Coordinates of C-alpha atoms and ligand atoms in Angstrom, one line a residue:
X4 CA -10.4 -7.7 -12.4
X5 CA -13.0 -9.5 -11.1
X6 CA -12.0 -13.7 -11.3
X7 CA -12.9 -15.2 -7.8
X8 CA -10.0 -18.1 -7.8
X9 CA -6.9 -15.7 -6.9
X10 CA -8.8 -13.8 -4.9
X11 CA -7.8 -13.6 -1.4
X12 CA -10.2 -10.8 -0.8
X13 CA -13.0 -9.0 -2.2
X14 CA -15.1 -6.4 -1.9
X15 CA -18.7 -5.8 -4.2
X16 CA -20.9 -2.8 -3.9
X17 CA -19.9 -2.5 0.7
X18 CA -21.8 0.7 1.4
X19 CA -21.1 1.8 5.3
X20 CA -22.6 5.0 6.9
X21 CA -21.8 6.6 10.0
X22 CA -24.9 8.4 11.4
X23 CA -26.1 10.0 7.9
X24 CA -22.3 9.8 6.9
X25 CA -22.1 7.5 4.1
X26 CA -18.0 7.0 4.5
X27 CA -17.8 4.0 1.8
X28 CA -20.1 4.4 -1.0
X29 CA -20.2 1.3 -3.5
X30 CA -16.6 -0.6 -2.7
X31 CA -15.5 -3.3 -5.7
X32 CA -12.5 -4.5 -5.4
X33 CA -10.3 -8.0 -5.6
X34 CA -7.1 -8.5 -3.9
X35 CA -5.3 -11.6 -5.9
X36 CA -3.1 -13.9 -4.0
X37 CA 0.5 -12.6 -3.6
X38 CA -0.1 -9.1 -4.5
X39 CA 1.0 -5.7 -2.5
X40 CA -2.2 -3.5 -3.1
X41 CA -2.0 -0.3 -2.7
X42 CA -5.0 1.2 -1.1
X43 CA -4.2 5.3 -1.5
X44 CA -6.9 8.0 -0.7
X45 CA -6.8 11.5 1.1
X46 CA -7.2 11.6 5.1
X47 CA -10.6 10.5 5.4
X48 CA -11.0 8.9 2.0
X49 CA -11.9 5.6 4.4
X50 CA -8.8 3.5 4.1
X51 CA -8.7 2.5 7.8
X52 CA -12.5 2.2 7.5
X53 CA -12.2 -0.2 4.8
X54 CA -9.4 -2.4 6.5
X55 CA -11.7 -2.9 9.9
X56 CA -14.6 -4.0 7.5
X57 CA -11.7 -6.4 6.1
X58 CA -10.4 -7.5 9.5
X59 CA -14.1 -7.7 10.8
X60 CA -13.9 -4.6 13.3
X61 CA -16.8 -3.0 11.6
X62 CA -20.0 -4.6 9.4
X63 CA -21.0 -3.3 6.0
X64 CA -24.4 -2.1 5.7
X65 CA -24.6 -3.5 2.7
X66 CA -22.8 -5.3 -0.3
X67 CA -20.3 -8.4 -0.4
X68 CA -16.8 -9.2 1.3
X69 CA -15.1 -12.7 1.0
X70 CA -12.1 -13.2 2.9
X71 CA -10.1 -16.2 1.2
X72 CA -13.0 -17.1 -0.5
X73 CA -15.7 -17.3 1.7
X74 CA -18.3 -14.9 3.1
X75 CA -16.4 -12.8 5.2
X76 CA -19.4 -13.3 7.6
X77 CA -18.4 -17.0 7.8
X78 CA -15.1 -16.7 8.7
X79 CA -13.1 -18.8 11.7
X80 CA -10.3 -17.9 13.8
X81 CA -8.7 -20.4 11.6
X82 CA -8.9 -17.7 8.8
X83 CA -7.9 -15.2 11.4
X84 CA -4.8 -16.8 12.0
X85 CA -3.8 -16.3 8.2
X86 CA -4.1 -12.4 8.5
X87 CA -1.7 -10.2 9.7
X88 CA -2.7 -6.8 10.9
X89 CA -0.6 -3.1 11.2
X90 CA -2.2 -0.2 12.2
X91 CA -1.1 2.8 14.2
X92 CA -2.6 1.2 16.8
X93 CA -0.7 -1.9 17.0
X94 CA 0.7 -2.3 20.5
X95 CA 3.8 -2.9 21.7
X96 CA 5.1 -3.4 25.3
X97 CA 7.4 -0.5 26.4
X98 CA 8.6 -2.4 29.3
X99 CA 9.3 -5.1 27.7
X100 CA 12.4 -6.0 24.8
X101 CA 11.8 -6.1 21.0
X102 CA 12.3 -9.9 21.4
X103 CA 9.9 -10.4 24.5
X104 CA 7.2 -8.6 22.9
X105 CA 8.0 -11.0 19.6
X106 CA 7.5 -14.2 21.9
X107 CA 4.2 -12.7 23.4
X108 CA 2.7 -11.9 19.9
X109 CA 3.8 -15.5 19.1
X110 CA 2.2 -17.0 22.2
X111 CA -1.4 -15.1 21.1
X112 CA -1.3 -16.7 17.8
X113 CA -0.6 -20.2 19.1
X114 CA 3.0 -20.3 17.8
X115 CA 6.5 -21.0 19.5
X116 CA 8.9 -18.2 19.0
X117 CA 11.2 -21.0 17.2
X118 CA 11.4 -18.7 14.5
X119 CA 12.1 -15.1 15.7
X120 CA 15.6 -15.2 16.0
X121 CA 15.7 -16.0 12.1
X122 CA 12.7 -12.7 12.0
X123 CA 15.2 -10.5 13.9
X124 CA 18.3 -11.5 11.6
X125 CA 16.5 -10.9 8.4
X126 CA 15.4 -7.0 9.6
X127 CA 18.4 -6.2 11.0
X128 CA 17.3 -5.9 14.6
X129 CA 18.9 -9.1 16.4
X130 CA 21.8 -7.4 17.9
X131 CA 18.6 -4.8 19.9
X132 CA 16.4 -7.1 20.5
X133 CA 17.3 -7.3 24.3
X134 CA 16.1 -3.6 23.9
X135 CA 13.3 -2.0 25.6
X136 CA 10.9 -1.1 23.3
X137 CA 10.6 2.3 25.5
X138 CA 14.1 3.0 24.7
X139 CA 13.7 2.1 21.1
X140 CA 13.6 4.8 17.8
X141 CA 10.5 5.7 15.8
X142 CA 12.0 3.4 13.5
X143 CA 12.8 0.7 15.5
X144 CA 9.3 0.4 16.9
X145 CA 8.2 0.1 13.4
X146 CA 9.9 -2.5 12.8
X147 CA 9.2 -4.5 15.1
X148 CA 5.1 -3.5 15.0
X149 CA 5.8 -5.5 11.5
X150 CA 7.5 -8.2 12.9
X151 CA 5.0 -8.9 15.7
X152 CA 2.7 -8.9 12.5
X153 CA 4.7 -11.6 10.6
X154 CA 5.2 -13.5 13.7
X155 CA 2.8 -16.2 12.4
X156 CA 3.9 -16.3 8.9
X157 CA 0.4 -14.4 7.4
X158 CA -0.7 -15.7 4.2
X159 CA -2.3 -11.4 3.8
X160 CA -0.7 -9.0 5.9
X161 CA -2.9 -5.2 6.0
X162 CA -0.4 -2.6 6.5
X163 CA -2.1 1.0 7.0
X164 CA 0.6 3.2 6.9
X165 CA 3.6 1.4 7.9
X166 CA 6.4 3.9 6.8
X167 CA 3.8 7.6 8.5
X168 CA 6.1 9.9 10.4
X169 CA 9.0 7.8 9.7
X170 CA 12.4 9.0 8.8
X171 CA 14.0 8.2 4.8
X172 CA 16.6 5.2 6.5
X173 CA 13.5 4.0 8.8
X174 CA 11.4 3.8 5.3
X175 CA 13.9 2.5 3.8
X176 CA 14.3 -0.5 6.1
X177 CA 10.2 -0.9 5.6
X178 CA 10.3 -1.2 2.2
X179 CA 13.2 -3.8 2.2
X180 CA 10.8 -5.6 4.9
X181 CA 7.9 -5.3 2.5
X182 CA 10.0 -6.0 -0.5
X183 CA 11.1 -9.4 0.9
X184 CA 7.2 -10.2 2.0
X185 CA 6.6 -9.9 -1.8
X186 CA 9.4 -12.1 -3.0
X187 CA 8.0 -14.3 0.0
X188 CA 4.3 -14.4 -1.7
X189 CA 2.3 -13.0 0.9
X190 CA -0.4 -10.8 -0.2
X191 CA 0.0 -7.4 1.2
X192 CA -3.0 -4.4 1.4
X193 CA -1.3 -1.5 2.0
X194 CA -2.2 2.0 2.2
X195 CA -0.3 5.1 2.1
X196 CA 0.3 8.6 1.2
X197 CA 3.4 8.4 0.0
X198 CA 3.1 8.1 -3.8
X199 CA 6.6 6.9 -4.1
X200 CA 6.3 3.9 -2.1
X201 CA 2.8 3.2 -3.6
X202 CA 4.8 3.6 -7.2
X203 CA 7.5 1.1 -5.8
X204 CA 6.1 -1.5 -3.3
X205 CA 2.6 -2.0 -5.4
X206 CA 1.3 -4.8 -8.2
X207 CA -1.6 -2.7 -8.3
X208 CA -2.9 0.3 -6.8
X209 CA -6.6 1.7 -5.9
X210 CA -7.4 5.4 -5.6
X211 CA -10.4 6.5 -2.9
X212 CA -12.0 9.6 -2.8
X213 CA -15.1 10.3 -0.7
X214 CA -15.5 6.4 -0.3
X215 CA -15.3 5.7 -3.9
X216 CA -12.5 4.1 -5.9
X217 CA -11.6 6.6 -8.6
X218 CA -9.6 4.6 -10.0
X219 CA -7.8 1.4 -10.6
X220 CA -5.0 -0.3 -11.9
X221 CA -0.5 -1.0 -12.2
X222 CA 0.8 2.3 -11.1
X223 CA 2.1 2.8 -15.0
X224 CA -1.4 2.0 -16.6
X225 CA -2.3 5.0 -14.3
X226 CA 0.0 7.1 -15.3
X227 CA -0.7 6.2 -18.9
X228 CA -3.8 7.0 -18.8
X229 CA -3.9 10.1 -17.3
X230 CA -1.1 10.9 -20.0
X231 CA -0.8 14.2 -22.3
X232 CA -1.3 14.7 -25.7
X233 CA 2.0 16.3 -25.7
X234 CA 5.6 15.7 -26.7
X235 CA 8.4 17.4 -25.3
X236 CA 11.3 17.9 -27.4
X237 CA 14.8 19.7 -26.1
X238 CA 16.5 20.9 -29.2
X239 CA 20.3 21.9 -29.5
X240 CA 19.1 26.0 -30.6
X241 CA 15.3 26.1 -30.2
X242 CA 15.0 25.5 -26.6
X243 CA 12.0 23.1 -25.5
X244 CA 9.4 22.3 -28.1
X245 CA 6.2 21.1 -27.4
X246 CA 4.3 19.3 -29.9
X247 CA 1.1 17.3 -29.4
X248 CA 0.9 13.9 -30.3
X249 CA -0.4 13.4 -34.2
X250 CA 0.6 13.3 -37.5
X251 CA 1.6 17.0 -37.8
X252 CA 4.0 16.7 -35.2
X253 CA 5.9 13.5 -36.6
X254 CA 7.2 15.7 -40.1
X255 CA 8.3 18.1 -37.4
X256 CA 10.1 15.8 -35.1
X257 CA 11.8 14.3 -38.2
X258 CA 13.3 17.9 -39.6
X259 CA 14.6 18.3 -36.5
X260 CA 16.4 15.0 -35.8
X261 CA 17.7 15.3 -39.6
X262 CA 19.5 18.2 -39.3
X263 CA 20.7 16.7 -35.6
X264 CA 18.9 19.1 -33.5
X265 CA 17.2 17.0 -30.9
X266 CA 18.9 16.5 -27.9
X267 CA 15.7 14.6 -25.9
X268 CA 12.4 13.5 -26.8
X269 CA 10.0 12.4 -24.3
X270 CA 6.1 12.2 -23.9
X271 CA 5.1 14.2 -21.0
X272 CA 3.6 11.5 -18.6
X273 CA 2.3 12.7 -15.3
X274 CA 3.5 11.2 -12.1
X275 CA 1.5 9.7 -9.6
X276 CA 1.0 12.7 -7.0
X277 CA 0.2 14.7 -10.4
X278 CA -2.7 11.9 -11.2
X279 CA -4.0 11.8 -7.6
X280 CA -4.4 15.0 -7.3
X281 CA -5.9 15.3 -10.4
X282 CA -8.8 12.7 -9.4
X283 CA -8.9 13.7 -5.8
X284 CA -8.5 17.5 -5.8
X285 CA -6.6 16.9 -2.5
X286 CA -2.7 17.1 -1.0
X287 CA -2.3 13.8 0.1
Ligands
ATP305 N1 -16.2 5.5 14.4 C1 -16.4 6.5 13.6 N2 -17.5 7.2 13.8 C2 -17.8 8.3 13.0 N3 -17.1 8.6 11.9 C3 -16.0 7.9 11.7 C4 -15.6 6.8 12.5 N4 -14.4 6.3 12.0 C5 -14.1 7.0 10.9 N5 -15.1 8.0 10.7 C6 -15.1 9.0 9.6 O1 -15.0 8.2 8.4 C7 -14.3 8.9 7.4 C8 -13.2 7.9 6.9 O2 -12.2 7.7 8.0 P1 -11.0 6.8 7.8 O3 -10.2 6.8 9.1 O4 -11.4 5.5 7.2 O5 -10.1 7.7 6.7 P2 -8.7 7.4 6.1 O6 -8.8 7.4 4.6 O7 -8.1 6.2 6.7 O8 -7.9 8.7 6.6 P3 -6.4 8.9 7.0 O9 -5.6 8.9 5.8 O10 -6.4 10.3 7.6 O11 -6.0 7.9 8.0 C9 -13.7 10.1 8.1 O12 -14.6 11.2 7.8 C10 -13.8 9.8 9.6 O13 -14.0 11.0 10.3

């Protein structure tokens, strides 16, 4: 894709070394408005590296960015204020209550905190939000790392790993969070390694490798086109059969639902892990 209108970001040909390093090699990518993009790579594939070029915390040394479509070098704290940023970085107060820290991040970004009760309603954390965030769960934090994130209404929120070390319910209560930021029309970058919330929470996913995007696309037209050239067919007294995909094959597959032996048919896809570690080489 390479249209500039949706864009709300792009990226053309961003080279960045560190020391003789080269980390990203070549980046092109757009981000179109109201997307979630999944940004998936192994550790140290440079997806934090690419979201501080994207949030200005590091320069390219070379090649193009435009953030909402201008020169990213160009951009105001007006622009800023449209972003939302996640990281495992992103600080919270421990002495102070989910909802205090909510009406701090609120304060930095200029707002009132008119709308953080209607925040804490809609993730399920008003009745703790005169909680410390010290005595809080993994989980619990997260959620409210996100919310202090949201507490400006972003137009593009980047989420690097929002659901890492978190338990299945705690993930679970992300992905309703991210689910309702897509029904909402914000534009999300995410990254992750967890192919099943890539698969899920993502219009369109990128795959890194050694600071180069391997490859592009929906998570099925990934799939797709990393698929077999095989069929799989379970048949009442044969067992499995496996049959490649051509004209051969089809005379076979038809004698065999004549006489009412097939019990499934199905074209052996890969999944997503099976694709990304196919293109990456790596455990993710
Ligand atoms: N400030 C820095 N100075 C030198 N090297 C760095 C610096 N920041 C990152 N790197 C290196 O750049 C590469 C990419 O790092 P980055 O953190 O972007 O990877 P990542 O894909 O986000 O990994 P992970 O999934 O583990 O978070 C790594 O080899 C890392 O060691």
């Amino acid at each position: 894709m390479n249209g500039t209108h949706s864009a709300v970001l792009s990226m053309e040909g961003v080279c960045l070394s560190f020391g003789a390093k080269r980390v990203l090699d070549g980046l092109t990518f757009d981000v179109i408005r109201g997307e979630c993009f999944g940004f998936l790579g192994p550790s140290g594939a440079g997806k934090t590296t690419t979201i501080k070029l994207l949030t200005r915390q590091l320069t390219a040394d070379t090649g193009r960015i435009t953030l909402f479509g201008r020169p990213i070098e160009n951009a105001s704290g007006a622009d800023y204020n449209r972003i939302g940023i996640l990281s495992d970085t992103s600080a919270l107060y421990e002495r102070l209550t989910i909802e205090e820290n909510l009406r701090l991040y609120a304060q930095v970004r200029g707002r009132g905190g008119r709308g953080i009760p209607a925040l804490l309603e809609r993730v399920g954390l008003d009745r703790d939000r005169k909680t410390l965030i010290k005595n809080c769960s993994k989980g619990m934090r997260q959620r409210a790392a996100l919310l202090a994130t949201l507490v400006h209404s972003p137009e593009l929120v980047f989420l690097d790993e929002p659901t890492s070390g978190l338990d299945p319910a705690a993930r679970a209560e992300v992905h309703k969070m991210l689910a309702e930021l897509r029904r909402a029309g914000t534009t999300v970058f995410l990254t992750t390694h967890d192919m099943a919330e890539a698969e899920s929470c993502c219009d369109r996913l990128a795959i890194l490798n050694e600071g180069r995007i391997v490859t592009m696309g929906t998570p099925q037209s990934l799939t797709m086109e990393h698929a077999r050239n095989r069929l799989v067919v379970t048949t009442r007294t044969h067992g499995v059969v496996e049959l490649t995909k051509d004209a051969a094959s089809a005379d076979t597959v038809r004698d065999l639902l004549v006489v009412g032996e097939v019990l499934s048919l199905h074209s052996d896809e890969p999944n997503l892990e099976e694709v990304f570690l196919e293109l990456t080489g790596k455990e993710f």
